Short mmCIF file of C-alpha atoms in Angstrom, two decimals:
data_model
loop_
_atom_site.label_atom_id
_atom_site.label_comp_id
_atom_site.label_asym_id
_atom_site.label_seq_id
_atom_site.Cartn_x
_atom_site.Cartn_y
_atom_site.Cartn_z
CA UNK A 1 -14.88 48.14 -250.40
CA UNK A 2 -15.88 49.81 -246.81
CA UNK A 3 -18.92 47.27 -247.30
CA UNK A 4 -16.98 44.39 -248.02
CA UNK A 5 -15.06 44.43 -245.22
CA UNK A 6 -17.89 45.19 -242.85
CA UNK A 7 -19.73 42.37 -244.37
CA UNK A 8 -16.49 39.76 -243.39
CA UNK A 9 -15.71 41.16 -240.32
CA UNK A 10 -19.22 40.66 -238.76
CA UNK A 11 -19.63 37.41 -240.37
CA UNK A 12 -16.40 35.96 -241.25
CA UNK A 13 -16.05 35.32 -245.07
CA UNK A 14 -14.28 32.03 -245.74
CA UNK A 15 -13.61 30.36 -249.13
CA UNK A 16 -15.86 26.58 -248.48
CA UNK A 17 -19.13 25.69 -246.98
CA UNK A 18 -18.54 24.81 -243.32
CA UNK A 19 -19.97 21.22 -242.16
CA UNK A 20 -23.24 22.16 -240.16
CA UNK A 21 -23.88 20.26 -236.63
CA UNK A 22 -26.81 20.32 -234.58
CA UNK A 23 -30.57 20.23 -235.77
CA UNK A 24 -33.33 22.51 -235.36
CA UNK A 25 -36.94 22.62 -233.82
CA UNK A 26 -34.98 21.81 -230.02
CA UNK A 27 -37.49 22.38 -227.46
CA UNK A 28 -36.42 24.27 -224.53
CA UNK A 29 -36.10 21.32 -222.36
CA UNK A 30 -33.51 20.27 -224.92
CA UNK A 31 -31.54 23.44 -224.34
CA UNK A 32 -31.74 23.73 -220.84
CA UNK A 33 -30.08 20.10 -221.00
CA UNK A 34 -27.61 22.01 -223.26
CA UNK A 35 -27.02 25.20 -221.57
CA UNK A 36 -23.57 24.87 -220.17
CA UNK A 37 -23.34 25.08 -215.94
CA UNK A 38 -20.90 25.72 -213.48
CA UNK A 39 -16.73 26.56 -213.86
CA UNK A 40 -16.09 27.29 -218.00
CA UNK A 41 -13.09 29.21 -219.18
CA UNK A 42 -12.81 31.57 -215.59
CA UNK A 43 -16.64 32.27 -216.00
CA UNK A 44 -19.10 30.89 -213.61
CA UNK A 45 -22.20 29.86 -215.77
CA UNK A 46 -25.40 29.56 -213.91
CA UNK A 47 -28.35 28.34 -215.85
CA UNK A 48 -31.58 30.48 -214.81
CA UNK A 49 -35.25 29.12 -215.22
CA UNK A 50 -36.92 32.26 -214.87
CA UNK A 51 -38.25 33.55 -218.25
CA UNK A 52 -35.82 36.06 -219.76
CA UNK A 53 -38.35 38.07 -221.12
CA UNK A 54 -41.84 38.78 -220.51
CA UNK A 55 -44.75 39.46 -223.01
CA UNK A 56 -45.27 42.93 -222.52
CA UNK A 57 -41.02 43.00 -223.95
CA UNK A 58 -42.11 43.23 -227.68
CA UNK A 59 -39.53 45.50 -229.39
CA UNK A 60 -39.66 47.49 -232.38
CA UNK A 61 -36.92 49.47 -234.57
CA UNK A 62 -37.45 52.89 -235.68
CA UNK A 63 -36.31 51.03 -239.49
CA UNK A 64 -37.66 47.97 -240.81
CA UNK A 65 -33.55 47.28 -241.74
CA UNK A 66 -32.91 47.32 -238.18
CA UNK A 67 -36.25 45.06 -236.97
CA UNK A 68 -33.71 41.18 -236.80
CA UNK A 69 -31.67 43.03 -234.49
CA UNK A 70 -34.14 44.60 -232.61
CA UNK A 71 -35.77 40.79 -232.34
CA UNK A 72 -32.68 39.63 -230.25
CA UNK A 73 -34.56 41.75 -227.51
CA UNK A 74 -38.09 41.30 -227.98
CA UNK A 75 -40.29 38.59 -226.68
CA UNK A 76 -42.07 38.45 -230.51
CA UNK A 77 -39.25 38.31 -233.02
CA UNK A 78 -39.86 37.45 -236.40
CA UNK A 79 -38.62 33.64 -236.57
CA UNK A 80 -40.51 32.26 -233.73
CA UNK A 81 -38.17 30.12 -230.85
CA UNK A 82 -39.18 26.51 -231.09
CA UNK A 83 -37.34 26.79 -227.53
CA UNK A 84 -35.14 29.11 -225.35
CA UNK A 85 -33.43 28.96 -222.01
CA UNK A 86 -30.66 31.30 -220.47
CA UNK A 87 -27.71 31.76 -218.24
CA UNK A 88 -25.80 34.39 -216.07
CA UNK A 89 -22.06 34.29 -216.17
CA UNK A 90 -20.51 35.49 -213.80
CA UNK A 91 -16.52 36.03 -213.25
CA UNK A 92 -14.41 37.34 -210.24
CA UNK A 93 -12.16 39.41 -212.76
CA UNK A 94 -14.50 42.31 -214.52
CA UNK A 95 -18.00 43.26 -214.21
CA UNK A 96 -21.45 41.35 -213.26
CA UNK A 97 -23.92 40.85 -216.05
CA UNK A 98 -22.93 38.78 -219.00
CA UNK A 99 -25.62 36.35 -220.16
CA UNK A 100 -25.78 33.37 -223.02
CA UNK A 101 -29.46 32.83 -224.96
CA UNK A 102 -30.02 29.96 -226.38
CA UNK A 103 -32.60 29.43 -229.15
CA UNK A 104 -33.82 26.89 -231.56
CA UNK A 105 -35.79 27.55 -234.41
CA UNK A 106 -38.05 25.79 -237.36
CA UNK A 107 -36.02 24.56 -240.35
CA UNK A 108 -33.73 27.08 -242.36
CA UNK A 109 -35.13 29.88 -239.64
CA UNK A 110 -31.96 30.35 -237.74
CA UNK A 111 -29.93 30.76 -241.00
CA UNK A 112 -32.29 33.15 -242.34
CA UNK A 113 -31.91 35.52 -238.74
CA UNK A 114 -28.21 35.56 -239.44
CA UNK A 115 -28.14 36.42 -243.02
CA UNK A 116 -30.61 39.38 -241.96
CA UNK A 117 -28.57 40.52 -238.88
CA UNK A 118 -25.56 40.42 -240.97
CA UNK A 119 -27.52 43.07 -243.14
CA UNK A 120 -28.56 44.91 -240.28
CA UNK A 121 -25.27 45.19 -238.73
CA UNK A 122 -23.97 46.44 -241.82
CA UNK A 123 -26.32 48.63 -242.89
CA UNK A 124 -27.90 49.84 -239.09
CA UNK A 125 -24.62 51.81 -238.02
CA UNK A 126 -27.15 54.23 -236.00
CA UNK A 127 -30.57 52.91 -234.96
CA UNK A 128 -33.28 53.31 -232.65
CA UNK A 129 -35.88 51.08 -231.15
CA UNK A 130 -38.93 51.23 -228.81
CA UNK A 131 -40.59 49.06 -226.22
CA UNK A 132 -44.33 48.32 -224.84
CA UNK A 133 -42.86 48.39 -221.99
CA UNK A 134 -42.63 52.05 -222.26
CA UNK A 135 -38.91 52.18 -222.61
CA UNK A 136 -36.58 53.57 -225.76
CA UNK A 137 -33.15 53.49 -227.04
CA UNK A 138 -30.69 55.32 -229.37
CA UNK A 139 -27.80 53.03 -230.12
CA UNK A 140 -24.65 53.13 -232.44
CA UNK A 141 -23.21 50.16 -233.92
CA UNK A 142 -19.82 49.03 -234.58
CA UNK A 143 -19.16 45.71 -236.81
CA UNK A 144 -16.44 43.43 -234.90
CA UNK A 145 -14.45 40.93 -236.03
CA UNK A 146 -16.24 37.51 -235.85
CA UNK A 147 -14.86 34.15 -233.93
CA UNK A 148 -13.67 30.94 -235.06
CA UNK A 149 -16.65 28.98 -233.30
CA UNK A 150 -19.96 26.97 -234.57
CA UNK A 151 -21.46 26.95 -238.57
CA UNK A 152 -21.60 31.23 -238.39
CA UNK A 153 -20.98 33.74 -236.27
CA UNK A 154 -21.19 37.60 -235.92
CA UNK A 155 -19.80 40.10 -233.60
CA UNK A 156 -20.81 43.91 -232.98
CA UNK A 157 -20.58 47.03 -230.06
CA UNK A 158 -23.43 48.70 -229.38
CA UNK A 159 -22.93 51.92 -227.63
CA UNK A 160 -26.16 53.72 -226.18
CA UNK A 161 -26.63 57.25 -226.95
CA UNK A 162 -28.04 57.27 -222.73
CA UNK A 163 -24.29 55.93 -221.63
CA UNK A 164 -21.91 57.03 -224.28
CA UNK A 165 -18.32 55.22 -223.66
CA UNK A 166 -19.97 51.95 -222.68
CA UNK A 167 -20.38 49.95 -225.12
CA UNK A 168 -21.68 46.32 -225.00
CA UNK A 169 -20.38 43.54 -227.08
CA UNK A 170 -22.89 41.00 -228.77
CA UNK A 171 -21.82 37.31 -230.46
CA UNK A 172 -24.10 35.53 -231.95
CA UNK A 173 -23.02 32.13 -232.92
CA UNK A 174 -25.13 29.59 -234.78
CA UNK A 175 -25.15 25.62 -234.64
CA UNK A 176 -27.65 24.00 -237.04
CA UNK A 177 -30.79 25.56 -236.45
CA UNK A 178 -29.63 27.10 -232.80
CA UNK A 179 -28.24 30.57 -231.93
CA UNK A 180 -26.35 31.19 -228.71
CA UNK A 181 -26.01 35.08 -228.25
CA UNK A 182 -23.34 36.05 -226.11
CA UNK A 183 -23.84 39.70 -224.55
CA UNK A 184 -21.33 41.61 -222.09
CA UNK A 185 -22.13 44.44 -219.31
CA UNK A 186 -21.33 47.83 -220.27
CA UNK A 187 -17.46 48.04 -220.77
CA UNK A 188 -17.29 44.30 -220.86
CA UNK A 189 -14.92 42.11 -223.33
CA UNK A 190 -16.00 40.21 -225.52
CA UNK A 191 -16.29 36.71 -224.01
CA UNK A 192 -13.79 33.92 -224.60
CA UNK A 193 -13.93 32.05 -227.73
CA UNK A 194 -13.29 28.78 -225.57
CA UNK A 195 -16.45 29.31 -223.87
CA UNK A 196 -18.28 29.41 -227.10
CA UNK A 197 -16.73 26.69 -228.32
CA UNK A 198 -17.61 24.36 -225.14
CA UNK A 199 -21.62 25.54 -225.61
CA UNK A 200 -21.55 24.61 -229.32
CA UNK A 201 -20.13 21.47 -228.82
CA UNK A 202 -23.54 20.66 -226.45
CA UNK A 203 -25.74 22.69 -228.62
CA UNK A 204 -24.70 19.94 -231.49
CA UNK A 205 -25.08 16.92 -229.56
CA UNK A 206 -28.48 18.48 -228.22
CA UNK A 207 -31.64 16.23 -228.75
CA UNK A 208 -29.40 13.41 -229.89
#
């Protein structure tokens, strides 16, 4: 039963198939058309063109389980981007450093991620990964409950074992064959589901 409810918290169990919008294999160009810019629900969102991660970033979890979430940080994840661009948000009322990633992936790909991060979630409530970079991390997970927004979503904490207390809150939310992964700073709340909402709505008109 503990399970079960993990399982629809993170992911949001629902009785019927939800009607799927936006298609896959967007190229980044697509998505920085998409990324949403400027004044959204209190948050300023400023697109960045910098690459958010470099090649040395290639991340690896202690458990094979735990490798799809690792992948959300590492510049070689399992289900190759077919594109990705980024943005900072940035709000007057609480702390500096929440992003969005956007993705697109081949065909079926960005279902497949979720189904396996849903696992991990569930079944990674303590992990560890690693870094070329040279860096490492202890975290412990916490399953949230997920938001009304896009085909899928899924919510979780993550609280580092370097800063215990701070815990940063993760969304993933999926349109067609696109994820847009929604991370807060340390001690951040979890982002508006209006926001959300206004991003899928471009990620499923992208590359019309």
């Amino acid at each position: 039963m503990t399970l079960l409810v993990l399982s629809c918290a993170a992911s949001g169990c629902t009785g019927e198939e939800p009607r799927e919008r936006g298609r896959a294999s967007l190229t980044s160009a697509d998505l920085e058309d998409a990324v949403l810019a400027g004044e959204h629900s209190g948050f300023e969102v400023i697109p960045q063109r910098e690459p958010l991660l470099e090649d040395m970033d290639v991340v690896t979890a202690a458990e094979p389980s735990c490798q799809p979430l690792a992948d959300l940080r590492s510049a070689r994840p399992e289900h190759q981007p077919t594109g990705t661009t980024w943005a900072a948000l940035r709000s007057g009322h609480g702390p500096g450093g929440a992003s969005i990633v956007l993705t697109s992936l081949a065909q079926g790909e960005a279902k497949a991620w979720m189904t396996e991060l849903k696992a991990a979630v569930t079944a990674c409530e303590d992990y560890s990964i690693a870094s070329q970079r040279g860096w490492s991390d202890r975290a412990a997970l916490v399953a949230l409950p997920s938001v009304d927004v896009g085909d899928e979503s899924l919510s979780f904490s993550a609280t580092s074992h370097h800063t215990p207390g701070e815990s940063q809150v993760t969304t993933i939310v999926r349109t067609g064959g696109s994820l847009a992964v929604y991370l807060t700073p340390p001690r951040g709340k979890q982002l508006p589901a209006s926001l959300m909402k206004q991003q899928h709505e471009k990620l499923a008109a992208a590359g019309d």
